[in-house]
Amino acid sequence: MSAILIDGKSVAARMTAEIASDAAAFQHATGVVPHLVAVLVGDDPASAVYVRNKQKACERAGLKSTLHRLPAETTEVELLMVVEQLNADSGVHGILVQLPLPKHIREQVILDAVVASKDVDCFHPQNVGLLVQGRPRFLPCTPAGCQRLLAEYKIETAGAHAVVLGRSEIVGKPMAMLLIQRGAVADATVTICHSRTRELAAIVRQADIVIAAIGKPRFVTADMVKPGAVVLDVGINREGDKLVGDVDFEPVSQVARAITPVPGGVGPMTIATLLRNTLTAAQLSAG
Ligand code: NDP
């Protein structure tokens, strides 16, 4: 079998066009241009690339984006002050603090400081709570991007066994949460695996849908995948100047029914969802 390639790049481009149209209508009605502010602390080159890509995507969707670049020596208190200023600024609709932060800054303290109504990454306990209850204000960017890919490629999720590899707050947990909700592109039976899971390969082999988000290059091998399964690869791992996912792409694509590439799969969908959340934040703030 040779799998269908799930083309996140083109789905994300379509989503960005939808957002651009909705943002234009919103601006026409209210005079407001949705505004995303990214805060980047230090000079991690990968983080700088991610932020630049997010800014470029904002431009494509007609959203305003601003970058606050702060030196690596910025203290936690100084960063908190920046976040507080952005919280209070009615001209800012979404705040994105690019992770990872330098080691001397506690990420949780900073993320908790972002006011829930501008938390376009959907990390705030209030937003996570709303998501768990099935009435999200914002969508978790990467998991919602994966869900949209399942929808676009008409992958049946109702009653399907979805195995999520990884239990992070940013990907694994919210991914599982989206798929167990009642409703469209959900209603799945979900298993979450992590580093303490026993017989992980045997569990993955039972999956109709595999979502790999552990940060280990080519971890998911062909013998771990049930023939005909759908495989979404969230992982982004650097091997020299090459990016590879958590899935051993070539052999797995001989077994799977459909698979995302890295790059060009889940990554662009994460950014598109961030844009959607920024527009939602502006719409909510306009009442
Ligand atoms: P984290 O490091 O926060 O979490 C990794 C998870 O994988 C943990 O739950 C960990 O288990 C689990 N894990 C690690 N090793 C193993 C193993 N050998 N067997 C089973 N489980 C294991 O990572 P993130 O969730 O932030 O990111 C995961 C990957 O996705 C990374 O490559 C990251 O770069 C990428 N990513 C991609 C995005 C995109 O837009 N495409 C967005 C966000 C992340 P435990 O909890 O027990 O430690």
Coordinates of C-alpha atoms and ligand atoms in Angstrom, one line a residue:
M1 CA 0.0 0.0 0.0
S2 CA 1.2 3.5 -0.7
A3 CA -0.4 6.1 1.6
I4 CA -2.3 9.2 0.6
L5 CA -0.2 12.2 1.4
I6 CA -2.1 14.5 3.7
D7 CA -1.1 17.9 2.4
G8 CA -1.2 20.3 5.4
K9 CA 0.4 23.1 3.4
S10 CA -2.4 23.4 1.0
V11 CA -5.2 22.9 3.6
A12 CA -3.5 25.6 5.7
A13 CA -3.4 27.9 2.7
R14 CA -7.1 27.4 2.1
M15 CA -7.8 28.0 5.8
T16 CA -5.7 31.2 5.7
A17 CA -7.7 32.4 2.8
E18 CA -11.0 31.7 4.7
I19 CA -9.6 33.7 7.7
A20 CA -8.5 36.5 5.4
S21 CA -12.0 36.8 4.1
D22 CA -13.6 36.7 7.6
A23 CA -11.0 39.2 8.9
A24 CA -11.8 41.6 6.0
A25 CA -15.6 41.3 6.8
F26 CA -14.9 41.9 10.5
Q27 CA -12.7 44.9 9.7
H28 CA -15.4 46.3 7.4
A29 CA -18.0 46.0 10.1
T30 CA -16.0 47.2 13.1
G31 CA -12.9 49.1 11.7
V32 CA -10.7 46.8 13.7
V33 CA -7.8 44.8 12.4
P34 CA -7.1 41.8 14.5
H35 CA -3.7 42.2 16.1
L36 CA -1.3 39.4 17.3
V37 CA 1.7 40.2 19.4
A38 CA 4.5 37.7 19.6
V39 CA 7.0 37.9 22.4
L40 CA 10.4 36.3 21.7
V41 CA 13.0 36.2 24.5
G42 CA 16.6 35.4 23.6
D43 CA 18.1 34.3 20.3
D44 CA 17.2 30.7 19.8
P45 CA 17.3 30.4 16.0
A46 CA 14.5 27.8 15.7
S47 CA 12.2 30.1 17.7
A48 CA 13.0 33.0 15.6
V49 CA 12.0 31.0 12.5
Y50 CA 8.8 29.9 14.0
V51 CA 7.9 33.5 15.0
R52 CA 8.8 34.8 11.5
N53 CA 6.6 32.2 9.9
K54 CA 3.7 33.2 12.2
Q55 CA 4.2 36.8 11.3
K56 CA 4.3 36.1 7.6
A57 CA 1.1 34.1 7.9
C58 CA -0.6 37.0 9.7
E59 CA 0.3 39.2 6.7
R60 CA -1.2 36.7 4.3
A61 CA -4.5 36.7 6.3
G62 CA -4.6 40.5 6.6
L63 CA -4.0 40.5 10.4
K64 CA -1.6 42.9 12.1
S65 CA 1.4 41.3 13.8
T66 CA 4.0 42.9 16.1
L67 CA 7.1 41.3 17.5
H68 CA 8.5 42.1 20.9
R69 CA 12.1 40.9 20.9
L70 CA 13.7 40.8 24.3
P71 CA 17.3 39.9 25.2
A72 CA 18.1 36.5 26.7
E73 CA 19.0 38.3 30.0
T74 CA 15.4 39.6 30.4
T75 CA 14.2 38.7 34.0
E76 CA 11.0 37.0 34.8
V77 CA 9.7 40.2 36.4
E78 CA 10.6 42.3 33.3
L79 CA 8.8 39.7 31.1
L80 CA 5.8 39.7 33.4
M81 CA 5.6 43.5 33.0
V82 CA 5.6 43.2 29.2
V83 CA 2.8 40.7 29.4
E84 CA 0.8 42.9 31.7
Q85 CA 1.2 45.9 29.3
L86 CA 0.0 43.7 26.5
N87 CA -2.9 42.4 28.6
A88 CA -4.0 46.0 29.3
D89 CA -3.6 47.2 25.7
S90 CA -7.0 47.2 24.0
G91 CA -5.3 47.4 20.6
V92 CA -3.8 43.9 21.2
H93 CA -6.1 40.9 20.7
G94 CA -3.8 37.9 20.8
I95 CA -0.6 37.4 22.8
L96 CA 1.9 34.6 21.9
V97 CA 4.9 34.0 24.1
Q98 CA 7.2 31.9 22.0
L99 CA 8.6 28.8 23.9
P100 CA 11.0 27.8 25.1
L101 CA 11.9 30.7 27.4
P102 CA 15.4 31.0 28.8
K103 CA 16.0 28.6 31.8
H104 CA 15.9 31.4 34.5
I105 CA 12.3 32.2 33.6
R106 CA 9.5 29.9 34.8
E107 CA 7.3 29.3 31.7
Q108 CA 4.2 28.4 33.7
V109 CA 4.4 31.8 35.6
I110 CA 4.5 33.7 32.3
L111 CA 1.9 31.6 30.5
D112 CA -0.5 32.0 33.5
A113 CA 0.0 35.8 33.3
V114 CA -1.5 36.0 29.8
V115 CA -5.1 37.1 30.2
A116 CA -7.5 34.3 29.1
S117 CA -9.2 36.5 26.5
K118 CA -5.9 37.0 24.6
D119 CA -4.5 33.5 25.2
V120 CA -4.5 32.5 21.5
D121 CA -2.3 29.4 22.3
C122 CA -5.1 28.1 24.5
F123 CA -2.8 27.4 27.5
H124 CA -4.7 29.4 30.2
P125 CA -6.5 27.1 32.7
Q126 CA -9.8 28.8 31.9
N127 CA -9.4 28.1 28.2
V128 CA -8.2 24.5 28.8
G129 CA -11.3 24.0 31.1
L130 CA -13.6 25.3 28.5
L131 CA -12.0 22.9 26.0
V132 CA -12.4 19.9 28.3
Q133 CA -16.1 20.8 28.8
G134 CA -16.6 20.8 25.0
R135 CA -17.3 24.6 24.7
P136 CA -13.9 26.0 23.6
R137 CA -13.2 29.7 23.4
F138 CA -9.9 29.1 21.6
L139 CA -8.7 26.0 19.9
P140 CA -5.4 24.3 20.8
C141 CA -3.4 25.2 17.7
T142 CA -1.6 21.9 16.8
P143 CA -4.4 19.5 17.9
A144 CA -7.1 21.5 16.2
G145 CA -4.9 21.6 13.1
C146 CA -4.7 17.8 13.2
Q147 CA -8.5 17.6 13.6
R148 CA -9.0 19.8 10.6
L149 CA -6.8 17.5 8.5
L150 CA -8.9 14.5 9.6
A151 CA -12.0 16.5 8.5
E152 CA -10.5 17.6 5.2
Y153 CA -9.5 14.0 4.3
K154 CA -12.8 12.6 5.5
I155 CA -11.2 10.3 8.0
E156 CA -13.9 8.6 10.0
T157 CA -13.2 9.2 13.7
A158 CA -16.5 8.1 15.3
G159 CA -15.8 4.9 17.1
A160 CA -12.2 4.8 15.8
H161 CA -9.4 3.9 18.1
A162 CA -7.0 6.9 18.1
V163 CA -3.7 6.5 19.8
V164 CA -1.9 9.7 20.8
L165 CA 1.8 9.4 21.5
G166 CA 2.8 12.1 24.1
R167 CA 0.9 13.8 26.9
S168 CA 2.2 17.3 26.8
E169 CA 0.0 20.3 27.6
I170 CA 0.6 21.7 24.1
V171 CA -0.1 18.6 22.0
G172 CA -0.9 15.2 23.5
K173 CA -3.5 16.1 26.2
P174 CA -5.5 18.6 24.2
M175 CA -5.4 16.3 21.1
A176 CA -6.9 13.5 23.1
M177 CA -9.5 16.0 24.6
L178 CA -10.6 17.1 21.1
L179 CA -11.0 13.5 19.9
I180 CA -13.1 12.3 22.8
Q181 CA -15.7 15.1 22.6
R182 CA -19.1 14.3 21.2
G183 CA -19.6 15.5 17.7
A184 CA -18.0 15.8 14.3
V185 CA -14.4 14.7 13.8
A186 CA -14.5 13.4 17.3
D187 CA -16.3 10.5 19.1
A188 CA -13.1 8.5 19.0
T189 CA -11.9 6.0 21.6
V190 CA -8.6 7.5 22.7
T191 CA -5.5 6.0 24.2
I192 CA -2.7 8.3 25.4
C193 CA 0.8 6.8 25.5
H194 CA 3.9 8.3 27.2
S195 CA 7.3 7.4 28.3
R196 CA 6.0 5.1 31.1
T197 CA 3.6 3.2 28.9
R198 CA 4.1 -0.6 28.8
E199 CA 3.8 -2.5 25.5
L200 CA 3.6 0.8 23.6
A201 CA 4.2 -0.8 20.2
A202 CA 1.3 -3.3 20.7
I203 CA -1.0 -0.4 21.6
V204 CA 0.0 1.6 18.6
R205 CA -0.6 -1.4 16.4
Q206 CA -4.3 -1.4 17.5
A207 CA -4.8 2.2 16.3
D208 CA -7.0 3.3 13.4
I209 CA -5.5 6.7 13.8
V210 CA -2.0 7.4 15.2
I211 CA -0.9 10.8 16.3
A212 CA 2.7 11.0 17.1
A213 CA 3.9 13.9 19.3
I214 CA 6.9 12.8 21.3
G215 CA 9.9 14.5 19.8
K216 CA 11.9 11.4 18.9
P217 CA 13.0 11.1 15.2
R218 CA 11.5 8.2 13.3
F219 CA 10.2 6.6 16.6
V220 CA 7.1 5.1 14.9
T221 CA 8.2 2.3 12.6
A222 CA 6.3 0.4 10.0
D223 CA 5.9 -2.7 12.2
M224 CA 4.1 -0.5 14.8
V225 CA 1.4 0.6 12.4
K226 CA -1.7 -1.4 11.5
P227 CA -2.2 -1.7 7.7
G228 CA -4.6 1.0 6.6
A229 CA -4.2 3.2 9.7
V230 CA -4.0 7.0 9.3
V231 CA -0.9 8.6 10.7
L232 CA -0.4 12.2 11.7
D233 CA 3.1 13.2 12.5
V234 CA 3.4 16.2 14.8
G235 CA 7.1 15.7 15.6
I236 CA 9.7 18.2 14.4
N237 CA 13.2 17.0 14.9
R238 CA 16.4 18.5 13.5
E239 CA 18.9 16.1 11.9
G240 CA 21.6 18.4 10.6
D241 CA 19.8 20.9 8.4
K242 CA 17.0 18.4 7.7
L243 CA 13.7 18.2 9.6
V244 CA 12.3 14.8 10.4
G245 CA 9.1 13.8 12.2
D246 CA 8.4 11.2 14.9
V247 CA 7.4 8.7 12.2
D248 CA 9.7 6.7 10.0
F249 CA 8.0 8.2 6.9
E250 CA 9.0 6.0 3.9
P251 CA 8.4 2.6 5.4
V252 CA 5.3 3.7 7.3
S253 CA 3.8 5.2 4.2
Q254 CA 3.9 1.7 2.6
V255 CA 1.6 0.5 5.4
A256 CA -0.6 3.5 6.3
R257 CA -3.7 4.6 4.4
A258 CA -2.9 8.3 4.8
I259 CA 0.1 10.1 6.3
T260 CA 1.3 13.6 6.9
P261 CA 4.8 14.6 5.8
V262 CA 7.3 16.6 7.8
P263 CA 7.6 19.4 6.9
G264 CA 4.4 20.4 5.2
G265 CA 1.9 18.4 7.3
V266 CA 0.8 19.4 10.8
G267 CA 3.1 22.5 11.1
P268 CA 1.3 24.9 8.7
M269 CA -2.0 23.8 10.3
T270 CA -0.7 25.0 13.7
I271 CA -0.1 28.4 12.4
A272 CA -3.4 28.6 10.6
T273 CA -5.3 27.8 13.8
L274 CA -3.3 30.5 15.6
L275 CA -4.6 33.0 13.0
R276 CA -8.2 31.8 13.5
N277 CA -7.8 32.2 17.3
T278 CA -6.5 35.7 16.8
L279 CA -9.5 36.6 14.8
T280 CA -11.8 35.0 17.4
A281 CA -10.1 37.0 20.1
A282 CA -10.7 40.3 18.2
Q283 CA -14.4 39.3 17.5
L284 CA -14.9 38.5 21.2
S285 CA -13.3 41.7 22.3
A286 CA -15.6 43.6 19.9
G287 CA -18.6 41.9 21.5
Ligands
NDP1 P1 7.2 17.3 25.0 O1 8.6 17.0 25.2 O2 6.6 18.3 25.9 O3 6.4 15.9 25.3 C1 6.8 14.7 24.7 C2 5.9 13.6 25.2 O4 6.3 12.4 24.6 C3 5.9 13.4 26.7 O5 4.6 13.2 27.1 C4 6.8 12.2 26.9 O6 6.4 11.3 27.9 C5 6.5 11.4 25.6 N1 7.6 10.6 25.2 C6 8.9 11.0 25.1 N2 9.7 9.9 24.8 C7 8.9 8.8 24.7 C8 9.0 7.5 24.4 N3 10.2 6.9 24.1 N4 7.9 6.7 24.4 C9 6.7 7.2 24.7 N5 6.5 8.5 25.0 C10 7.6 9.3 25.0 O7 6.9 17.6 23.5 P2 5.8 18.4 22.7 O8 4.5 17.7 22.9 O9 5.9 19.8 23.0 O10 6.3 18.1 21.2 C11 6.4 16.8 20.7 C12 6.9 17.0 19.3 O11 6.1 17.7 18.5 C13 8.3 17.7 19.2 O12 9.0 17.1 18.2 C14 7.9 19.1 18.9 O13 8.9 19.8 18.2 C15 6.7 18.9 18.0 N6 5.8 20.0 17.9 C16 5.3 20.3 16.6 C17 4.3 21.2 16.5 C18 3.8 21.5 15.1 O14 3.2 22.5 14.9 N7 4.0 20.6 14.2 C19 3.8 22.0 17.6 C20 4.3 21.6 18.9 C21 5.3 20.6 19.0 P3 6.5 11.8 29.5 O15 5.3 12.8 29.7 O16 6.3 10.5 30.2 O17 7.8 12.4 29.6

